């Protein structure tokens, strides 16, 4: 069993060392890190007997993904699987996304790609399927239909992981995760007179708490630390804040933030401008940790641990990180600050996250099928939930509930807040050809996060003007992507993004009226 650790970044936890790495996520992008699986094994994985005969000769199974919280599971699984099957070795590589962008395409070209792998973010699954680079799992996984039924309804969709009725990607984790939880130093917050866990802070309370922590810190601590050097994290924070101000926006990657009720970009919503203005007000108050302008996420988060800042907005992987790094640190986890009591909950895609695929030329497919069978089983999902934790919860709903029982109070709070999220409408569920737009979509430059970054750094001060220009750029590029796709016979339109029946306060269970 081998292990490949790297230093780079994501929206998950490849960052157990201060100033550590950030691997670009599914979500989510983006420096050296320590081994996220270091520490004692949890010994929760019990590899079952295979449902089909496996090779008797020596077999090498190679697995590659982006590491972070997933690494602990794969490391323990590899050891348990090798113990169960003495003739099979499992070589697991946890690589940052920039390395996956190099390693995966090279391996595919040379016929040496990992047997099980995450595709680079620049390689749409549809393209990998069309090129014959990946294999369907239907015939590899024993009792496939029964296994598939263990996933939540709506997980597998034609055009997402399914092509021509064949399943090509297996997502072990759920995207139902709160990406901008308020993590705070309990002592500093109590001294300021606030309890965000009892009730989410309003924007005014958030600003007042940050100002008071800064004043009481007298140069030693500040109210809030921001990840300004990482624009995609700014996107998350502003989007969450804007949703609390009733922006019904969804991030349809790679196109941008769209209001599905109208199918229009949401950047000109008052809520987006007001959310950015809140962050600028914190800066004007002097409540933002000095140096935030040059901090990436994994460089910002430890500032709260060290007492340099009272609050930071971060995902649940930080909860897991802090408890592993500094178990005696007294911190709380709460929802993001809200504009008022009638804001919209955050939404999430039902498709899951961190999906893995099978290399078409793999010589270990019987073993691959056995491994994926366990990964998607209830036992495998329960093991995932216990080992990986709230930072990357299992997609299986029963396993997700089981994970809460042994979790810390902070981790349970992460899962509780995520439970309030609502499933969103997906254009691809109504028209599978929408997924082909990703290949035609050009990157919007500057991006939404880069616009927020420029405003915070004072490179421009016209908040609404910059958002209007961003909206115009996004419109032009999406229109061009649609036009280019249609020229090639792809049946798509901007109407595919319109869901007038969507209520952002409820789970979306329909498909909306079909576009004309």
Short mmCIF file of C-alpha atoms in Angstrom, two decimals:
data_model
loop_
_atom_site.label_atom_id
_atom_site.label_comp_id
_atom_site.label_asym_id
_atom_site.label_seq_id
_atom_site.Cartn_x
_atom_site.Cartn_y
_atom_site.Cartn_z
CA UNK A 1 0.00 0.00 0.00
CA UNK A 2 1.46 3.34 -0.99
CA UNK A 3 0.53 6.90 -0.35
CA UNK A 4 1.18 10.04 -2.40
CA UNK A 5 0.78 13.26 -0.49
CA UNK A 6 1.10 16.67 -2.00
CA UNK A 7 0.75 20.32 -1.32
CA UNK A 8 -1.95 22.07 -3.18
CA UNK A 9 -5.38 23.05 -2.55
CA UNK A 10 -9.55 22.18 -2.51
CA UNK A 11 -12.58 23.06 -0.71
CA UNK A 12 -12.01 20.03 1.44
CA UNK A 13 -9.34 19.07 3.90
CA UNK A 14 -5.90 18.55 2.43
CA UNK A 15 -4.88 21.13 4.94
CA UNK A 16 -4.04 19.71 8.30
CA UNK A 17 -0.98 21.87 8.71
CA UNK A 18 -1.19 25.62 9.19
CA UNK A 19 -0.63 27.26 5.88
CA UNK A 20 -1.27 23.83 4.37
CA UNK A 21 -2.66 22.79 1.06
CA UNK A 22 -5.87 23.62 -0.68
CA UNK A 23 -7.12 21.21 -3.33
CA UNK A 24 -9.74 22.50 -5.76
CA UNK A 25 -13.05 20.98 -4.97
CA UNK A 26 -16.12 20.04 -6.57
CA UNK A 27 -17.21 21.80 -5.98
CA UNK A 28 -15.27 23.27 -5.39
CA UNK A 29 -9.64 25.22 -5.85
CA UNK A 30 -6.54 25.80 -4.95
CA UNK A 31 -0.07 24.83 -0.75
CA UNK A 32 2.77 21.69 1.86
CA UNK A 33 0.43 19.73 3.86
CA UNK A 34 0.61 16.94 6.34
CA UNK A 35 -0.94 13.54 5.82
CA UNK A 36 -4.69 13.85 6.42
CA UNK A 37 -4.91 10.20 7.36
CA UNK A 38 -2.20 10.33 9.98
CA UNK A 39 -3.19 9.11 13.41
CA UNK A 40 -4.74 5.87 14.57
CA UNK A 41 -6.83 3.76 12.26
CA UNK A 42 -10.50 3.70 13.18
CA UNK A 43 -10.70 -0.05 12.43
CA UNK A 44 -14.29 0.22 11.24
CA UNK A 45 -13.82 -1.34 7.80
CA UNK A 46 -14.72 -5.00 7.56
CA UNK A 47 -14.19 -6.13 3.99
CA UNK A 48 -16.97 -8.58 3.05
CA UNK A 49 -16.49 -11.74 1.06
CA UNK A 50 -16.64 -11.01 -2.67
CA UNK A 51 -19.90 -11.76 -4.46
CA UNK A 52 -17.98 -12.89 -7.53
CA UNK A 53 -14.76 -14.81 -7.92
CA UNK A 54 -11.64 -12.65 -7.89
CA UNK A 55 -8.34 -13.45 -9.62
CA UNK A 56 -6.09 -15.87 -7.75
CA UNK A 57 -2.86 -14.47 -9.15
CA UNK A 58 -1.16 -11.28 -8.02
CA UNK A 59 -3.22 -8.17 -8.77
CA UNK A 60 -2.31 -4.52 -8.33
CA UNK A 61 -5.20 -2.09 -7.87
CA UNK A 62 -4.36 1.59 -8.30
CA UNK A 63 -6.67 4.32 -6.97
CA UNK A 64 -6.26 8.09 -7.35
CA UNK A 65 -8.33 10.97 -6.04
CA UNK A 66 -7.89 14.47 -4.61
CA UNK A 67 -7.20 13.27 -1.08
CA UNK A 68 -8.28 15.56 1.78
CA UNK A 69 -10.84 13.96 4.12
CA UNK A 70 -11.33 11.07 1.67
CA UNK A 71 -7.74 9.95 2.17
CA UNK A 72 -8.39 8.55 5.65
CA UNK A 73 -11.05 6.23 4.27
CA UNK A 74 -8.98 4.99 1.33
CA UNK A 75 -5.89 4.43 3.47
CA UNK A 76 -7.81 2.30 5.95
CA UNK A 77 -9.70 0.51 3.18
CA UNK A 78 -6.47 -0.30 1.35
CA UNK A 79 -4.96 -1.89 4.47
CA UNK A 80 -8.11 -3.89 5.22
CA UNK A 81 -8.51 -5.05 1.61
CA UNK A 82 -4.91 -6.21 1.38
CA UNK A 83 -5.34 -8.11 4.65
CA UNK A 84 -8.48 -9.76 3.30
CA UNK A 85 -6.94 -10.61 -0.09
CA UNK A 86 -3.26 -11.45 0.27
CA UNK A 87 -2.70 -11.55 -3.51
CA UNK A 88 -4.06 -8.03 -4.09
CA UNK A 89 -2.09 -4.86 -3.44
CA UNK A 90 -3.81 -1.49 -3.30
CA UNK A 91 -1.81 1.55 -4.36
CA UNK A 92 -3.63 4.72 -3.31
CA UNK A 93 -2.51 8.17 -4.49
CA UNK A 94 -3.99 11.35 -3.01
CA UNK A 95 -3.05 14.17 -5.37
CA UNK A 96 -3.93 17.87 -5.52
CA UNK A 97 -6.07 18.88 -8.46
CA UNK A 98 -3.22 20.49 -10.39
CA UNK A 99 -1.38 17.15 -10.34
CA UNK A 100 -4.51 15.25 -11.33
CA UNK A 101 -4.74 17.60 -14.32
CA UNK A 102 -1.31 16.31 -15.38
CA UNK A 103 -1.34 12.68 -14.24
CA UNK A 104 -4.76 11.54 -15.43
CA UNK A 105 -4.60 12.69 -19.08
CA UNK A 106 -1.04 11.36 -19.41
CA UNK A 107 -2.05 7.99 -17.97
CA UNK A 108 -5.06 7.79 -20.26
CA UNK A 109 -2.91 8.52 -23.32
CA UNK A 110 -0.27 5.98 -22.29
CA UNK A 111 -2.70 3.31 -21.16
CA UNK A 112 -1.34 3.50 -17.60
CA UNK A 113 -4.08 5.44 -15.82
CA UNK A 114 -5.20 4.39 -12.35
CA UNK A 115 -7.88 1.70 -12.26
CA UNK A 116 -10.18 3.89 -10.16
CA UNK A 117 -9.74 7.64 -10.42
CA UNK A 118 -11.25 11.08 -10.24
CA UNK A 119 -11.20 12.82 -13.59
CA UNK A 120 -9.52 16.23 -13.89
CA UNK A 121 -11.93 19.10 -13.48
CA UNK A 122 -11.12 20.20 -17.03
CA UNK A 123 -12.26 16.83 -18.45
CA UNK A 124 -16.06 16.52 -18.64
CA UNK A 125 -17.29 12.98 -18.04
CA UNK A 126 -19.30 13.17 -21.25
CA UNK A 127 -16.08 13.65 -23.21
CA UNK A 128 -14.32 10.80 -21.38
CA UNK A 129 -17.26 8.52 -22.21
CA UNK A 130 -17.41 9.60 -25.85
CA UNK A 131 -13.67 8.99 -26.24
CA UNK A 132 -13.88 5.55 -24.66
CA UNK A 133 -11.52 6.45 -21.83
CA UNK A 134 -13.78 5.19 -19.03
CA UNK A 135 -15.83 2.03 -18.60
CA UNK A 136 -19.41 1.60 -17.38
CA UNK A 137 -19.82 -0.13 -14.05
CA UNK A 138 -23.15 -1.88 -14.69
CA UNK A 139 -21.52 -5.22 -15.50
CA UNK A 140 -18.66 -4.83 -13.01
CA UNK A 141 -20.68 -4.45 -9.83
CA UNK A 142 -22.48 -7.60 -8.61
CA UNK A 143 -26.28 -7.30 -8.17
CA UNK A 144 -26.02 -3.92 -9.86
CA UNK A 145 -29.68 -2.89 -9.76
CA UNK A 146 -29.98 -3.72 -6.06
CA UNK A 147 -26.74 -1.84 -5.38
CA UNK A 148 -27.94 1.16 -7.39
CA UNK A 149 -31.21 1.27 -5.45
CA UNK A 150 -29.22 2.04 -2.30
CA UNK A 151 -28.47 5.55 -3.56
CA UNK A 152 -30.95 8.40 -2.98
CA UNK A 153 -33.53 8.94 -5.67
CA UNK A 154 -32.30 11.51 -8.18
CA UNK A 155 -28.60 10.68 -7.73
CA UNK A 156 -28.03 9.09 -11.12
CA UNK A 157 -29.13 11.14 -14.11
CA UNK A 158 -28.71 10.68 -17.83
CA UNK A 159 -26.12 13.18 -19.01
CA UNK A 160 -24.47 13.49 -15.58
CA UNK A 161 -23.13 10.05 -14.61
CA UNK A 162 -25.32 8.00 -16.94
CA UNK A 163 -24.88 7.83 -20.70
CA UNK A 164 -27.06 5.66 -22.92
CA UNK A 165 -28.35 3.93 -19.82
CA UNK A 166 -24.88 2.99 -18.53
CA UNK A 167 -23.45 4.30 -15.25
CA UNK A 168 -19.91 5.69 -15.49
CA UNK A 169 -19.29 7.52 -12.19
CA UNK A 170 -19.87 6.50 -8.57
CA UNK A 171 -20.25 9.35 -6.03
CA UNK A 172 -19.41 8.25 -2.46
CA UNK A 173 -20.31 11.56 -0.81
CA UNK A 174 -23.16 14.04 -0.69
CA UNK A 175 -22.97 17.65 -1.82
CA UNK A 176 -25.44 18.52 0.94
CA UNK A 177 -22.84 20.39 2.97
CA UNK A 178 -22.89 23.93 4.33
CA UNK A 179 -19.87 25.54 2.68
CA UNK A 180 -19.75 28.78 4.74
CA UNK A 181 -20.34 27.80 8.36
CA UNK A 182 -19.39 30.41 10.91
CA UNK A 183 -16.53 28.84 12.91
CA UNK A 184 -15.71 30.95 15.94
CA UNK A 185 -13.54 31.13 19.06
CA UNK A 186 -16.04 30.52 21.87
CA UNK A 187 -14.16 32.58 24.45
CA UNK A 188 -13.81 35.63 22.22
CA UNK A 189 -17.43 35.40 21.11
CA UNK A 190 -18.76 35.06 24.66
CA UNK A 191 -16.65 38.01 25.80
CA UNK A 192 -18.23 40.02 22.99
CA UNK A 193 -21.67 39.02 24.28
CA UNK A 194 -22.96 36.84 21.42
CA UNK A 195 -24.05 33.23 20.98
CA UNK A 196 -24.37 32.48 17.22
CA UNK A 197 -25.25 28.84 17.84
CA UNK A 198 -28.37 29.75 19.79
CA UNK A 199 -29.55 31.93 16.92
CA UNK A 200 -27.77 32.95 13.70
CA UNK A 201 -26.27 36.41 13.84
CA UNK A 202 -27.98 39.05 11.77
CA UNK A 203 -25.72 41.05 9.47
CA UNK A 204 -25.82 43.95 11.97
CA UNK A 205 -24.96 41.63 14.86
CA UNK A 206 -22.18 40.01 12.85
CA UNK A 207 -20.65 43.42 12.15
CA UNK A 208 -21.07 44.51 15.79
CA UNK A 209 -19.55 41.26 17.11
CA UNK A 210 -16.55 41.60 14.79
CA UNK A 211 -16.07 45.19 15.86
CA UNK A 212 -16.25 44.32 19.58
CA UNK A 213 -13.86 41.36 19.30
CA UNK A 214 -11.42 43.64 17.51
CA UNK A 215 -11.72 46.36 20.14
CA UNK A 216 -11.29 43.94 23.03
CA UNK A 217 -8.38 42.27 21.22
CA UNK A 218 -6.42 45.53 21.31
CA UNK A 219 -4.26 44.53 18.34
CA UNK A 220 -3.91 40.87 19.39
CA UNK A 221 -7.13 39.58 17.81
CA UNK A 222 -9.58 40.76 15.16
CA UNK A 223 -13.20 40.01 14.53
CA UNK A 224 -13.06 38.16 11.23
CA UNK A 225 -10.50 36.64 8.90
CA UNK A 226 -11.15 36.42 5.16
CA UNK A 227 -9.66 34.19 2.45
CA UNK A 228 -9.19 37.05 0.00
CA UNK A 229 -6.37 35.39 -1.94
CA UNK A 230 -8.74 32.60 -2.92
CA UNK A 231 -11.54 34.08 -5.05
CA UNK A 232 -13.64 30.91 -5.20
CA UNK A 233 -14.02 30.96 -1.42
CA UNK A 234 -15.23 34.57 -1.63
CA UNK A 235 -17.89 33.32 -4.06
CA UNK A 236 -19.19 30.85 -1.49
CA UNK A 237 -19.41 33.43 1.28
CA UNK A 238 -21.10 36.12 -0.79
CA UNK A 239 -23.53 33.61 -2.26
CA UNK A 240 -24.56 32.36 1.20
CA UNK A 241 -24.99 35.89 2.48
CA UNK A 242 -27.00 36.88 -0.60
CA UNK A 243 -29.29 33.87 -0.23
CA UNK A 244 -30.12 35.02 3.29
CA UNK A 245 -31.24 38.27 1.64
CA UNK A 246 -33.58 36.27 -0.65
CA UNK A 247 -31.44 35.85 -3.72
CA UNK A 248 -32.78 32.69 -5.35
CA UNK A 249 -29.51 31.95 -7.12
CA UNK A 250 -27.83 28.67 -7.99
CA UNK A 251 -24.23 28.15 -9.06
CA UNK A 252 -24.57 26.20 -12.30
CA UNK A 253 -20.92 25.45 -12.94
CA UNK A 254 -19.22 26.34 -15.24
CA UNK A 255 -21.77 28.93 -16.37
CA UNK A 256 -22.21 30.96 -13.17
CA UNK A 257 -24.85 32.05 -10.65
CA UNK A 258 -28.30 31.91 -12.21
CA UNK A 259 -31.80 32.46 -10.80
CA UNK A 260 -33.62 29.35 -12.09
CA UNK A 261 -37.02 31.02 -11.77
CA UNK A 262 -36.08 33.34 -14.64
CA UNK A 263 -33.04 31.65 -16.14
CA UNK A 264 -31.10 34.90 -15.80
CA UNK A 265 -27.79 35.62 -14.11
CA UNK A 266 -28.35 36.83 -10.55
CA UNK A 267 -25.34 39.11 -10.11
CA UNK A 268 -27.44 42.28 -10.35
CA UNK A 269 -29.72 41.21 -7.48
CA UNK A 270 -29.59 43.79 -4.69
CA UNK A 271 -28.73 40.92 -2.36
CA UNK A 272 -25.35 40.32 -4.02
CA UNK A 273 -24.35 43.98 -3.83
CA UNK A 274 -25.50 44.23 -0.21
CA UNK A 275 -23.56 41.11 0.78
CA UNK A 276 -20.36 42.52 -0.73
CA UNK A 277 -21.01 45.87 0.95
CA UNK A 278 -21.24 44.05 4.30
CA UNK A 279 -17.72 42.66 3.81
CA UNK A 280 -16.47 46.09 2.78
CA UNK A 281 -18.03 47.54 5.94
CA UNK A 282 -16.11 45.02 8.07
CA UNK A 283 -12.93 46.16 6.35
CA UNK A 284 -13.78 49.84 6.92
CA UNK A 285 -14.44 49.11 10.61
CA UNK A 286 -10.95 47.64 10.93
CA UNK A 287 -12.49 44.33 12.00
CA UNK A 288 -10.80 42.15 9.35
CA UNK A 289 -7.56 40.43 10.29
CA UNK A 290 -4.63 42.35 8.73
CA UNK A 291 -3.05 40.35 5.98
CA UNK A 292 -6.32 38.74 4.92
CA UNK A 293 -5.71 40.15 1.47
CA UNK A 294 -2.91 37.63 0.91
CA UNK A 295 -4.39 34.62 2.70
CA UNK A 296 -5.73 31.49 1.05
CA UNK A 297 -8.32 29.43 2.90
CA UNK A 298 -5.90 27.02 4.63
CA UNK A 299 -3.77 29.99 5.66
CA UNK A 300 -6.78 31.88 7.05
CA UNK A 301 -8.50 29.16 9.07
CA UNK A 302 -5.69 28.59 11.63
CA UNK A 303 -5.82 32.28 12.60
CA UNK A 304 -8.89 31.51 14.69
CA UNK A 305 -7.12 28.55 16.33
CA UNK A 306 -4.25 30.83 17.30
CA UNK A 307 -6.54 33.50 18.76
CA UNK A 308 -5.69 36.04 16.07
CA UNK A 309 -9.28 36.19 14.81
CA UNK A 310 -12.66 35.49 16.34
CA UNK A 311 -14.53 34.17 13.31
CA UNK A 312 -14.04 32.62 9.89
CA UNK A 313 -16.51 31.27 7.32
CA UNK A 314 -15.53 27.74 6.33
CA UNK A 315 -16.92 24.35 5.39
CA UNK A 316 -17.37 21.34 7.71
CA UNK A 317 -13.97 19.94 6.79
CA UNK A 318 -12.50 22.69 8.98
CA UNK A 319 -14.51 21.38 11.93
CA UNK A 320 -12.85 18.00 11.44
CA UNK A 321 -9.44 19.60 10.95
CA UNK A 322 -9.57 21.68 14.11
CA UNK A 323 -10.71 18.76 16.25
CA UNK A 324 -7.86 16.65 14.96
CA UNK A 325 -5.22 19.38 15.16
CA UNK A 326 -6.20 20.93 18.48
CA UNK A 327 -8.81 18.81 20.31
CA UNK A 328 -8.79 21.06 23.38
CA UNK A 329 -9.65 24.20 21.43
CA UNK A 330 -13.08 25.51 22.42
CA UNK A 331 -14.89 26.59 19.28
CA UNK A 332 -18.43 26.81 18.04
CA UNK A 333 -20.11 26.23 14.68
CA UNK A 334 -23.11 28.22 13.53
CA UNK A 335 -24.93 29.13 10.36
CA UNK A 336 -23.79 32.05 8.24
CA UNK A 337 -24.95 35.55 9.22
CA UNK A 338 -28.41 36.33 7.85
CA UNK A 339 -29.94 39.49 6.45
CA UNK A 340 -33.29 38.70 8.05
CA UNK A 341 -35.61 35.93 9.20
CA UNK A 342 -37.11 35.19 5.78
CA UNK A 343 -34.01 34.40 3.75
CA UNK A 344 -33.77 31.38 1.48
CA UNK A 345 -31.96 28.21 2.53
CA UNK A 346 -29.00 27.13 0.44
CA UNK A 347 -29.58 24.57 -2.29
CA UNK A 348 -27.49 21.65 -3.44
CA UNK A 349 -27.28 19.22 -6.40
CA UNK A 350 -28.58 15.70 -5.80
CA UNK A 351 -25.88 14.07 -7.91
CA UNK A 352 -23.38 13.64 -5.08
CA UNK A 353 -19.73 14.60 -5.19
CA UNK A 354 -16.20 13.18 -5.49
CA UNK A 355 -17.35 10.69 -8.11
CA UNK A 356 -14.83 8.11 -9.26
CA UNK A 357 -14.64 6.41 -12.65
CA UNK A 358 -13.08 3.21 -14.02
CA UNK A 359 -10.26 3.39 -16.56
CA UNK A 360 -11.43 1.56 -19.67
CA UNK A 361 -8.12 -0.30 -20.07
CA UNK A 362 -7.88 -1.40 -16.44
CA UNK A 363 -6.63 -4.95 -16.05
CA UNK A 364 -8.14 -5.26 -12.58
CA UNK A 365 -11.82 -4.82 -13.39
CA UNK A 366 -13.08 -7.77 -11.29
CA UNK A 367 -11.38 -6.20 -8.28
CA UNK A 368 -12.62 -2.74 -9.27
CA UNK A 369 -16.19 -4.07 -9.29
CA UNK A 370 -15.74 -5.60 -5.84
CA UNK A 371 -14.31 -2.36 -4.43
CA UNK A 372 -17.04 -0.15 -5.89
CA UNK A 373 -19.65 -2.60 -4.68
CA UNK A 374 -18.41 -2.06 -1.12
CA UNK A 375 -18.03 1.71 -1.56
CA UNK A 376 -21.70 2.09 -2.48
CA UNK A 377 -23.06 -0.48 -0.02
CA UNK A 378 -24.65 0.45 3.30
CA UNK A 379 -21.66 -1.02 5.17
CA UNK A 380 -19.22 0.90 3.00
CA UNK A 381 -21.17 4.11 3.34
CA UNK A 382 -21.41 3.73 7.11
CA UNK A 383 -17.64 3.23 7.26
CA UNK A 384 -17.20 6.31 5.07
CA UNK A 385 -19.36 8.34 7.44
CA UNK A 386 -17.44 7.22 10.54
CA UNK A 387 -13.99 7.76 9.04
CA UNK A 388 -14.46 10.80 6.84
CA UNK A 389 -16.92 12.56 9.13
CA UNK A 390 -19.02 15.67 8.61
CA UNK A 391 -16.48 17.20 6.27
CA UNK A 392 -17.55 14.92 3.44
CA UNK A 393 -20.67 13.04 4.56
CA UNK A 394 -21.81 9.83 2.82
CA UNK A 395 -24.43 10.05 0.10
CA UNK A 396 -26.44 7.18 1.57
CA UNK A 397 -29.09 8.76 3.79
CA UNK A 398 -29.14 5.94 6.37
CA UNK A 399 -25.36 6.11 6.70
CA UNK A 400 -25.55 9.89 7.02
CA UNK A 401 -27.94 9.57 9.96
CA UNK A 402 -25.74 6.91 11.57
CA UNK A 403 -22.72 9.21 11.28
CA UNK A 404 -24.41 11.76 13.54
CA UNK A 405 -24.52 9.36 16.49
CA UNK A 406 -20.79 9.16 17.07
CA UNK A 407 -20.00 12.69 15.94
CA UNK A 408 -18.81 15.56 18.13
CA UNK A 409 -21.29 18.35 19.01
CA UNK A 410 -19.64 20.59 16.41
CA UNK A 411 -19.81 17.92 13.70
CA UNK A 412 -23.46 17.23 14.52
CA UNK A 413 -24.11 20.94 14.19
CA UNK A 414 -22.51 20.89 10.72
CA UNK A 415 -24.80 18.06 9.66
CA UNK A 416 -27.85 19.69 11.25
CA UNK A 417 -27.27 22.94 9.37
CA UNK A 418 -26.73 21.00 6.14
CA UNK A 419 -30.05 19.22 6.68
CA UNK A 420 -31.75 22.60 6.23
CA UNK A 421 -30.47 22.82 2.66
CA UNK A 422 -32.87 22.10 -0.18
CA UNK A 423 -32.40 20.22 -3.43
CA UNK A 424 -32.37 22.45 -6.47
CA UNK A 425 -33.65 22.21 -10.05
CA UNK A 426 -31.15 20.86 -12.56
CA UNK A 427 -31.35 21.72 -16.28
CA UNK A 428 -29.73 18.41 -17.19
CA UNK A 429 -32.52 16.36 -15.61
CA UNK A 430 -34.92 17.85 -18.14
CA UNK A 431 -32.54 17.93 -21.08
CA UNK A 432 -29.49 15.67 -20.88
CA UNK A 433 -27.83 17.57 -23.73
CA UNK A 434 -27.30 20.57 -21.44
CA UNK A 435 -24.22 18.79 -20.09
CA UNK A 436 -22.59 19.26 -23.52
CA UNK A 437 -22.59 23.03 -22.99
CA UNK A 438 -19.70 22.70 -20.55
CA UNK A 439 -17.32 21.98 -23.42
CA UNK A 440 -18.41 25.18 -25.19
CA UNK A 441 -18.49 27.47 -22.16
CA UNK A 442 -15.56 29.88 -22.00
CA UNK A 443 -14.36 31.01 -18.58
CA UNK A 444 -15.75 34.35 -17.47
CA UNK A 445 -12.83 36.69 -16.75
CA UNK A 446 -12.68 38.27 -14.29
CA UNK A 447 -14.81 35.72 -12.47
CA UNK A 448 -17.36 36.50 -9.78
CA UNK A 449 -14.82 35.73 -7.05
CA UNK A 450 -12.20 37.89 -8.75
CA UNK A 451 -14.66 40.78 -8.90
CA UNK A 452 -15.30 40.47 -5.16
CA UNK A 453 -11.54 40.26 -4.58
CA UNK A 454 -10.88 43.42 -6.62
CA UNK A 455 -13.57 45.32 -4.70
CA UNK A 456 -12.13 44.24 -1.35
CA UNK A 457 -8.60 45.20 -2.41
CA UNK A 458 -9.80 48.64 -3.47
CA UNK A 459 -8.94 48.17 -7.15
CA UNK A 460 -12.44 49.42 -7.90
CA UNK A 461 -15.21 50.81 -5.72
CA UNK A 462 -18.22 50.52 -8.02
CA UNK A 463 -19.92 47.44 -6.55
CA UNK A 464 -23.08 47.51 -8.62
CA UNK A 465 -21.31 48.63 -11.76
CA UNK A 466 -18.84 45.74 -11.58
CA UNK A 467 -21.65 43.26 -10.96
CA UNK A 468 -23.54 44.61 -13.96
CA UNK A 469 -20.47 44.14 -16.16
CA UNK A 470 -20.03 40.62 -14.78
CA UNK A 471 -23.63 39.83 -15.65
CA UNK A 472 -23.18 41.16 -19.18
CA UNK A 473 -19.99 39.11 -19.70
CA UNK A 474 -21.70 36.00 -18.41
CA UNK A 475 -24.68 36.53 -20.70
CA UNK A 476 -22.49 36.91 -23.76
CA UNK A 477 -20.44 33.80 -23.05
CA UNK A 478 -23.42 31.59 -22.25
CA UNK A 479 -25.24 32.81 -25.35
CA UNK A 480 -22.17 31.99 -27.42
CA UNK A 481 -21.83 28.55 -25.84
CA UNK A 482 -25.47 27.81 -26.67
CA UNK A 483 -25.07 29.08 -30.23
CA UNK A 484 -21.87 27.07 -30.79
CA UNK A 485 -23.49 23.92 -29.42
CA UNK A 486 -26.58 24.36 -31.58
CA UNK A 487 -24.40 24.68 -34.69
CA UNK A 488 -23.17 21.16 -33.93
CA UNK A 489 -26.69 19.82 -33.58
CA UNK A 490 -26.95 19.95 -29.80
CA UNK A 491 -30.54 20.71 -28.80
CA UNK A 492 -30.10 23.31 -26.05
CA UNK A 493 -31.30 26.83 -25.32
CA UNK A 494 -31.27 29.41 -22.53
CA UNK A 495 -34.78 28.21 -21.73
CA UNK A 496 -33.25 25.03 -20.35
CA UNK A 497 -32.23 27.08 -17.29
CA UNK A 498 -35.76 28.32 -16.57
CA UNK A 499 -37.80 26.69 -13.77
CA UNK A 500 -40.68 29.08 -12.97
CA UNK A 501 -42.22 26.55 -10.57
CA UNK A 502 -39.23 26.53 -8.22
CA UNK A 503 -39.77 27.57 -4.61
CA UNK A 504 -36.26 28.04 -3.11
CA UNK A 505 -37.60 27.26 0.36
CA UNK A 506 -38.56 23.70 -0.63
CA UNK A 507 -36.86 20.66 -2.12
CA UNK A 508 -37.33 20.68 -5.87
CA UNK A 509 -39.04 17.50 -6.95
CA UNK A 510 -40.30 18.39 -10.42
CA UNK A 511 -38.69 19.05 -13.75
CA UNK A 512 -40.50 22.28 -14.58
CA UNK A 513 -42.37 23.04 -17.79
CA UNK A 514 -40.46 21.87 -20.82
CA UNK A 515 -38.89 24.77 -22.72
CA UNK A 516 -40.47 25.64 -26.04
#
